Amino acid sequence: MGSLQHCCCQLPKMGDTWAQLPWPGPPHPALLLVFFLLAAGVIHSDAGTSCPVLCTCHNQVVDCSSQRLFSVPPDLPMDTRNLSLAHNRIAAVPPGYLTCYMELRVLDLRNNSLVELPQGLFLHAKRLAHLDLSYNNLSHVPADMFREAHGLVHIDLSHNPWLRRVHPQAFQGLVHLRDLDLSYGGLAFLSLEALEGLPGLVTLQIGGNPWVCGCTMEPLLKWLRNRIQRCTADSQLAECRGPPEVEGAPLFSLTEESFKACHLTLTLDDYLFIAFVGFVVSIASVATNFLLGITANCCHRWSKASEEEEI
């Protein structure tokens, strides 16, 4: 796998091929024809072998789906625009794998065994528009995961059951992103910062997650309510799993009244009342203990006197 970052970028050029051929003297026309055919054969051979084994390549589309692959295929055609690696058993993508494929527009990695993606994988994928990472085992979306892939329009991270954390800066800079699918994962919380930098967001799918609708979720829900007219969301599927008082409630049914307890503030009178009650309770506790002590002492003396009289 170590050659993946470089092998795709070292195709021979026509000039290099001719420069390496020996020329003892002025070329004969027949020799020129032979050399031309040889060069053409070499070029044709390179282009033909650029499609990986078990894959089909046609019109800049490389389809390697459903081939039971355990690793990504090396040496894709340089002009690949659509790459499908779906329905395989791929557990990892090597760093720099997409470096040479500047024309890549669509990358389909759904239904694999990916746990994480290497940092900077999309650093050179500036034209990537559609990315499908659904049905994997991703556990988190780190900061700047899609760095430099500013052309992304659609990201599908659904059905990653172990996905429990999305970094607040995970989608930073994706100003063209229109569709984001985070449904059916393990998310209990999502930072408002992760979404408020997406001005073009049209569709947001967040249903099927175990949302904990506590005070920390209020900023996100308030932001979503303000955008519900412009942003299509799966409001019927998004439900609260906690706390108990709102368990099972639709996420988008919660209002400011639902979070009223999060904004309770105490006045000076409240503090004075609490202090007074605490003082009274303390005095009552001391008095009670004193009375209990006297009662126990009297009972002990009475019991001792009774024993002496019997003797």
PDB file of N, CA and C in Angstrom, residues 117 122 131 133 138 140-158 163 165-183 187 189-201 203-206 211 220 223:
ATOM      1  N   LEU A 117     -11.435   7.516   9.150  1.00  0.00           N
ATOM      2  CA  LEU A 117     -10.778   7.892   7.902  1.00  0.00           C
ATOM      3  C   LEU A 117      -9.491   8.635   8.233  1.00  0.00           C
ATOM      4  N   PHE A 122      -9.278  14.047   2.154  1.00  0.00           N
ATOM      5  CA  PHE A 122      -9.952  14.844   1.130  1.00  0.00           C
ATOM      6  C   PHE A 122      -9.200  16.147   0.818  1.00  0.00           C
ATOM      7  N   LEU A 131     -20.550  12.423  -1.245  1.00  0.00           N
ATOM      8  CA  LEU A 131     -19.794  11.478  -0.428  1.00  0.00           C
ATOM      9  C   LEU A 131     -20.763  10.640   0.397  1.00  0.00           C
ATOM     10  N   LEU A 133     -20.872   7.716   3.197  1.00  0.00           N
ATOM     11  CA  LEU A 133     -20.174   6.919   4.201  1.00  0.00           C
ATOM     12  C   LEU A 133     -21.160   6.162   5.089  1.00  0.00           C
ATOM     13  N   LEU A 138     -18.161   4.059  11.781  1.00  0.00           N
ATOM     14  CA  LEU A 138     -17.510   5.287  12.226  1.00  0.00           C
ATOM     15  C   LEU A 138     -17.982   5.637  13.629  1.00  0.00           C
ATOM     16  N   HIS A 140     -16.727   8.669  15.297  1.00  0.00           N
ATOM     17  CA  HIS A 140     -16.712  10.112  15.474  1.00  0.00           C
ATOM     18  C   HIS A 140     -16.363  10.800  14.167  1.00  0.00           C
ATOM     19  N   VAL A 141     -16.743  12.067  14.090  1.00  0.00           N
ATOM     20  CA  VAL A 141     -16.381  12.897  12.940  1.00  0.00           C
ATOM     21  C   VAL A 141     -15.456  13.976  13.477  1.00  0.00           C
ATOM     22  N   PRO A 142     -14.157  13.878  13.227  1.00  0.00           N
ATOM     23  CA  PRO A 142     -13.198  14.815  13.820  1.00  0.00           C
ATOM     24  C   PRO A 142     -13.235  16.193  13.158  1.00  0.00           C
ATOM     25  N   ALA A 143     -12.533  17.115  13.758  1.00  0.00           N
ATOM     26  CA  ALA A 143     -12.450  18.473  13.228  1.00  0.00           C
ATOM     27  C   ALA A 143     -11.748  18.461  11.871  1.00  0.00           C
ATOM     28  N   ASP A 144     -12.253  19.262  10.959  1.00  0.00           N
ATOM     29  CA  ASP A 144     -11.636  19.413   9.635  1.00  0.00           C
ATOM     30  C   ASP A 144     -11.538  18.092   8.876  1.00  0.00           C
ATOM     31  N   MET A 145     -12.450  17.176   9.129  1.00  0.00           N
ATOM     32  CA  MET A 145     -12.432  15.893   8.425  1.00  0.00           C
ATOM     33  C   MET A 145     -12.575  16.104   6.921  1.00  0.00           C
ATOM     34  N   PHE A 146     -13.365  17.102   6.525  1.00  0.00           N
ATOM     35  CA  PHE A 146     -13.612  17.359   5.107  1.00  0.00           C
ATOM     36  C   PHE A 146     -12.870  18.600   4.639  1.00  0.00           C
ATOM     37  N   ARG A 147     -11.774  18.884   5.295  1.00  0.00           N
ATOM     38  CA  ARG A 147     -10.973  20.064   4.989  1.00  0.00           C
ATOM     39  C   ARG A 147     -10.573  20.098   3.514  1.00  0.00           C
ATOM     40  N   GLU A 148     -10.724  21.251   2.918  1.00  0.00           N
ATOM     41  CA  GLU A 148     -10.389  21.516   1.516  1.00  0.00           C
ATOM     42  C   GLU A 148     -11.402  20.938   0.528  1.00  0.00           C
ATOM     43  N   ALA A 149     -12.299  20.078   0.979  1.00  0.00           N
ATOM     44  CA  ALA A 149     -13.330  19.544   0.066  1.00  0.00           C
ATOM     45  C   ALA A 149     -14.519  20.498   0.072  1.00  0.00           C
ATOM     46  N   HIS A 150     -14.252  21.736  -0.313  1.00  0.00           N
ATOM     47  CA  HIS A 150     -15.260  22.789  -0.202  1.00  0.00           C
ATOM     48  C   HIS A 150     -16.393  22.627  -1.206  1.00  0.00           C
ATOM     49  N   GLY A 151     -16.241  21.735  -2.177  1.00  0.00           N
ATOM     50  CA  GLY A 151     -17.277  21.553  -3.178  1.00  0.00           C
ATOM     51  C   GLY A 151     -18.348  20.547  -2.776  1.00  0.00           C
ATOM     52  N   LEU A 152     -18.235  19.974  -1.589  1.00  0.00           N
ATOM     53  CA  LEU A 152     -19.197  18.954  -1.165  1.00  0.00           C
ATOM     54  C   LEU A 152     -20.609  19.527  -1.099  1.00  0.00           C
ATOM     55  N   VAL A 153     -21.532  18.795  -1.713  1.00  0.00           N
ATOM     56  CA  VAL A 153     -22.944  19.182  -1.734  1.00  0.00           C
ATOM     57  C   VAL A 153     -23.775  18.199  -0.908  1.00  0.00           C
ATOM     58  N   HIS A 154     -23.363  16.938  -0.881  1.00  0.00           N
ATOM     59  CA  HIS A 154     -24.126  15.888  -0.197  1.00  0.00           C
ATOM     60  C   HIS A 154     -23.181  15.017   0.614  1.00  0.00           C
ATOM     61  N   ILE A 155     -23.488  14.847   1.915  1.00  0.00           N
ATOM     62  CA  ILE A 155     -22.739  13.952   2.796  1.00  0.00           C
ATOM     63  C   ILE A 155     -23.725  13.039   3.502  1.00  0.00           C
ATOM     64  N   ASP A 156     -23.503  11.739   3.384  1.00  0.00           N
ATOM     65  CA  ASP A 156     -24.368  10.757   4.043  1.00  0.00           C
ATOM     66  C   ASP A 156     -23.546   9.991   5.085  1.00  0.00           C
ATOM     67  N   LEU A 157     -23.852  10.238   6.364  1.00  0.00           N
ATOM     68  CA  LEU A 157     -23.201   9.547   7.475  1.00  0.00           C
ATOM     69  C   LEU A 157     -24.205   8.700   8.252  1.00  0.00           C
ATOM     70  N   SER A 158     -25.311   8.375   7.620  1.00  0.00           N
ATOM     71  CA  SER A 158     -26.381   7.649   8.304  1.00  0.00           C
ATOM     72  C   SER A 158     -26.001   6.193   8.570  1.00  0.00           C
ATOM     73  N   LEU A 163     -21.561   5.979  15.911  1.00  0.00           N
ATOM     74  CA  LEU A 163     -21.245   7.406  15.765  1.00  0.00           C
ATOM     75  C   LEU A 163     -21.840   8.183  16.937  1.00  0.00           C
ATOM     76  N   ARG A 165     -20.060  11.108  18.357  1.00  0.00           N
ATOM     77  CA  ARG A 165     -19.548  12.471  18.504  1.00  0.00           C
ATOM     78  C   ARG A 165     -19.258  13.095  17.151  1.00  0.00           C
ATOM     79  N   VAL A 166     -19.747  14.309  16.983  1.00  0.00           N
ATOM     80  CA  VAL A 166     -19.443  15.123  15.814  1.00  0.00           C
ATOM     81  C   VAL A 166     -18.759  16.385  16.325  1.00  0.00           C
ATOM     82  N   HIS A 167     -17.525  16.581  15.937  1.00  0.00           N
ATOM     83  CA  HIS A 167     -16.769  17.749  16.425  1.00  0.00           C
ATOM     84  C   HIS A 167     -17.433  19.038  15.949  1.00  0.00           C
ATOM     85  N   PRO A 168     -17.441  20.071  16.783  1.00  0.00           N
ATOM     86  CA  PRO A 168     -18.069  21.341  16.388  1.00  0.00           C
ATOM     87  C   PRO A 168     -17.539  21.922  15.075  1.00  0.00           C
ATOM     88  N   GLN A 169     -16.309  21.567  14.688  1.00  0.00           N
ATOM     89  CA  GLN A 169     -15.721  22.084  13.452  1.00  0.00           C
ATOM     90  C   GLN A 169     -15.607  21.007  12.373  1.00  0.00           C
ATOM     91  N   ALA A 170     -16.412  19.965  12.495  1.00  0.00           N
ATOM     92  CA  ALA A 170     -16.332  18.855  11.541  1.00  0.00           C
ATOM     93  C   ALA A 170     -16.676  19.283  10.121  1.00  0.00           C
ATOM     94  N   PHE A 171     -17.641  20.196   9.971  1.00  0.00           N
ATOM     95  CA  PHE A 171     -18.101  20.598   8.636  1.00  0.00           C
ATOM     96  C   PHE A 171     -17.679  22.027   8.300  1.00  0.00           C
ATOM     97  N   GLN A 172     -16.643  22.477   8.935  1.00  0.00           N
ATOM     98  CA  GLN A 172     -16.191  23.853   8.751  1.00  0.00           C
ATOM     99  C   GLN A 172     -15.790  24.121   7.299  1.00  0.00           C
ATOM    100  N   GLY A 173     -16.303  25.203   6.731  1.00  0.00           N
ATOM    101  CA  GLY A 173     -15.934  25.613   5.383  1.00  0.00           C
ATOM    102  C   GLY A 173     -16.769  25.015   4.269  1.00  0.00           C
ATOM    103  N   LEU A 174     -17.731  24.162   4.596  1.00  0.00           N
ATOM    104  CA  LEU A 174     -18.554  23.521   3.559  1.00  0.00           C
ATOM    105  C   LEU A 174     -19.761  24.415   3.240  1.00  0.00           C
ATOM    106  N   VAL A 175     -19.486  25.517   2.614  1.00  0.00           N
ATOM    107  CA  VAL A 175     -20.532  26.518   2.360  1.00  0.00           C
ATOM    108  C   VAL A 175     -21.514  26.070   1.287  1.00  0.00           C
ATOM    109  N   HIS A 176     -21.169  25.062   0.497  1.00  0.00           N
ATOM    110  CA  HIS A 176     -22.058  24.589  -0.567  1.00  0.00           C
ATOM    111  C   HIS A 176     -22.861  23.356  -0.150  1.00  0.00           C
ATOM    112  N   LEU A 177     -22.661  22.877   1.055  1.00  0.00           N
ATOM    113  CA  LEU A 177     -23.338  21.664   1.494  1.00  0.00           C
ATOM    114  C   LEU A 177     -24.845  21.895   1.591  1.00  0.00           C
ATOM    115  N   ARG A 178     -25.609  21.047   0.887  1.00  0.00           N
ATOM    116  CA  ARG A 178     -27.068  21.167   0.860  1.00  0.00           C
ATOM    117  C   ARG A 178     -27.758  20.024   1.617  1.00  0.00           C
ATOM    118  N   ASP A 179     -27.181  18.826   1.558  1.00  0.00           N
ATOM    119  CA  ASP A 179     -27.817  17.657   2.168  1.00  0.00           C
ATOM    120  C   ASP A 179     -26.856  17.007   3.152  1.00  0.00           C
ATOM    121  N   LEU A 180     -27.313  16.860   4.402  1.00  0.00           N
ATOM    122  CA  LEU A 180     -26.509  16.217   5.443  1.00  0.00           C
ATOM    123  C   LEU A 180     -27.379  15.189   6.156  1.00  0.00           C
ATOM    124  N   ASP A 181     -26.925  13.946   6.152  1.00  0.00           N
ATOM    125  CA  ASP A 181     -27.675  12.853   6.770  1.00  0.00           C
ATOM    126  C   ASP A 181     -26.884  12.288   7.945  1.00  0.00           C
ATOM    127  N   LEU A 182     -27.406  12.516   9.153  1.00  0.00           N
ATOM    128  CA  LEU A 182     -26.798  12.001  10.381  1.00  0.00           C
ATOM    129  C   LEU A 182     -27.756  11.043  11.094  1.00  0.00           C
ATOM    130  N   SER A 183     -28.687  10.494  10.378  1.00  0.00           N
ATOM    131  CA  SER A 183     -29.730   9.674  10.990  1.00  0.00           C
ATOM    132  C   SER A 183     -29.226   8.282  11.378  1.00  0.00           C
ATOM    133  N   LEU A 187     -25.880   9.349  18.236  1.00  0.00           N
ATOM    134  CA  LEU A 187     -25.724  10.723  18.721  1.00  0.00           C
ATOM    135  C   LEU A 187     -26.738  11.037  19.821  1.00  0.00           C
ATOM    136  N   PHE A 189     -26.030  14.122  21.451  1.00  0.00           N
ATOM    137  CA  PHE A 189     -25.857  15.571  21.485  1.00  0.00           C
ATOM    138  C   PHE A 189     -25.174  16.020  20.201  1.00  0.00           C
ATOM    139  N   LEU A 190     -25.539  17.198  19.733  1.00  0.00           N
ATOM    140  CA  LEU A 190     -24.922  17.792  18.551  1.00  0.00           C
ATOM    141  C   LEU A 190     -24.747  19.276  18.797  1.00  0.00           C
ATOM    142  N   SER A 191     -23.527  19.751  18.636  1.00  0.00           N
ATOM    143  CA  SER A 191     -23.241  21.159  18.890  1.00  0.00           C
ATOM    144  C   SER A 191     -23.841  22.044  17.814  1.00  0.00           C
ATOM    145  N   LEU A 192     -24.371  23.182  18.232  1.00  0.00           N
ATOM    146  CA  LEU A 192     -24.896  24.152  17.278  1.00  0.00           C
ATOM    147  C   LEU A 192     -23.806  24.630  16.330  1.00  0.00           C
ATOM    148  N   GLU A 193     -22.599  24.744  16.822  1.00  0.00           N
ATOM    149  CA  GLU A 193     -21.477  25.219  16.011  1.00  0.00           C
ATOM    150  C   GLU A 193     -21.223  24.324  14.799  1.00  0.00           C
ATOM    151  N   ALA A 194     -21.570  23.049  14.909  1.00  0.00           N
ATOM    152  CA  ALA A 194     -21.337  22.116  13.805  1.00  0.00           C
ATOM    153  C   ALA A 194     -22.226  22.413  12.611  1.00  0.00           C
ATOM    154  N   LEU A 195     -23.368  23.084  12.831  1.00  0.00           N
ATOM    155  CA  LEU A 195     -24.340  23.304  11.754  1.00  0.00           C
ATOM    156  C   LEU A 195     -24.490  24.766  11.347  1.00  0.00           C
ATOM    157  N   GLU A 196     -24.264  25.702  12.262  1.00  0.00           N
ATOM    158  CA  GLU A 196     -24.575  27.090  11.960  1.00  0.00           C
ATOM    159  C   GLU A 196     -23.653  27.697  10.897  1.00  0.00           C
ATOM    160  N   GLY A 197     -22.557  27.008  10.565  1.00  0.00           N
ATOM    161  CA  GLY A 197     -21.667  27.481   9.509  1.00  0.00           C
ATOM    162  C   GLY A 197     -21.999  26.889   8.150  1.00  0.00           C
ATOM    163  N   LEU A 198     -23.222  26.344   8.001  1.00  0.00           N
ATOM    164  CA  LEU A 198     -23.646  25.738   6.733  1.00  0.00           C
ATOM    165  C   LEU A 198     -24.798  26.555   6.154  1.00  0.00           C
ATOM    166  N   PRO A 199     -24.508  27.656   5.478  1.00  0.00           N
ATOM    167  CA  PRO A 199     -25.576  28.540   4.994  1.00  0.00           C
ATOM    168  C   PRO A 199     -26.437  27.935   3.900  1.00  0.00           C
ATOM    169  N   GLY A 200     -25.920  26.953   3.171  1.00  0.00           N
ATOM    170  CA  GLY A 200     -26.678  26.370   2.067  1.00  0.00           C
ATOM    171  C   GLY A 200     -27.450  25.121   2.423  1.00  0.00           C
ATOM    172  N   LEU A 201     -27.471  24.760   3.717  1.00  0.00           N
ATOM    173  CA  LEU A 201     -28.114  23.515   4.125  1.00  0.00           C
ATOM    174  C   LEU A 201     -29.610  23.535   3.816  1.00  0.00           C
ATOM    175  N   THR A 203     -31.425  20.087   3.435  1.00  0.00           N
ATOM    176  CA  THR A 203     -31.979  18.861   4.008  1.00  0.00           C
ATOM    177  C   THR A 203     -31.086  18.370   5.135  1.00  0.00           C
ATOM    178  N   LEU A 204     -31.694  18.140   6.305  1.00  0.00           N
ATOM    179  CA  LEU A 204     -30.971  17.631   7.470  1.00  0.00           C
ATOM    180  C   LEU A 204     -31.746  16.449   8.045  1.00  0.00           C
ATOM    181  N   GLN A 205     -31.087  15.298   8.097  1.00  0.00           N
ATOM    182  CA  GLN A 205     -31.697  14.084   8.637  1.00  0.00           C
ATOM    183  C   GLN A 205     -30.998  13.728   9.949  1.00  0.00           C
ATOM    184  N   ILE A 206     -31.751  13.740  11.070  1.00  0.00           N
ATOM    185  CA  ILE A 206     -31.153  13.444  12.371  1.00  0.00           C
ATOM    186  C   ILE A 206     -31.996  12.447  13.167  1.00  0.00           C
ATOM    187  N   TRP A 211     -31.291  10.986  21.279  1.00  0.00           N
ATOM    188  CA  TRP A 211     -31.071  12.366  21.719  1.00  0.00           C
ATOM    189  C   TRP A 211     -31.424  12.541  23.202  1.00  0.00           C
ATOM    190  N   LEU A 220     -29.308  24.289  19.889  1.00  0.00           N
ATOM    191  CA  LEU A 220     -29.482  23.599  18.603  1.00  0.00           C
ATOM    192  C   LEU A 220     -30.948  23.564  18.202  1.00  0.00           C
ATOM    193  N   TRP A 223     -32.225  26.875  17.034  1.00  0.00           N
ATOM    194  CA  TRP A 223     -31.717  27.172  15.688  1.00  0.00           C
ATOM    195  C   TRP A 223     -32.490  26.376  14.642  1.00  0.00           C
TER     196      TRP A 223
END
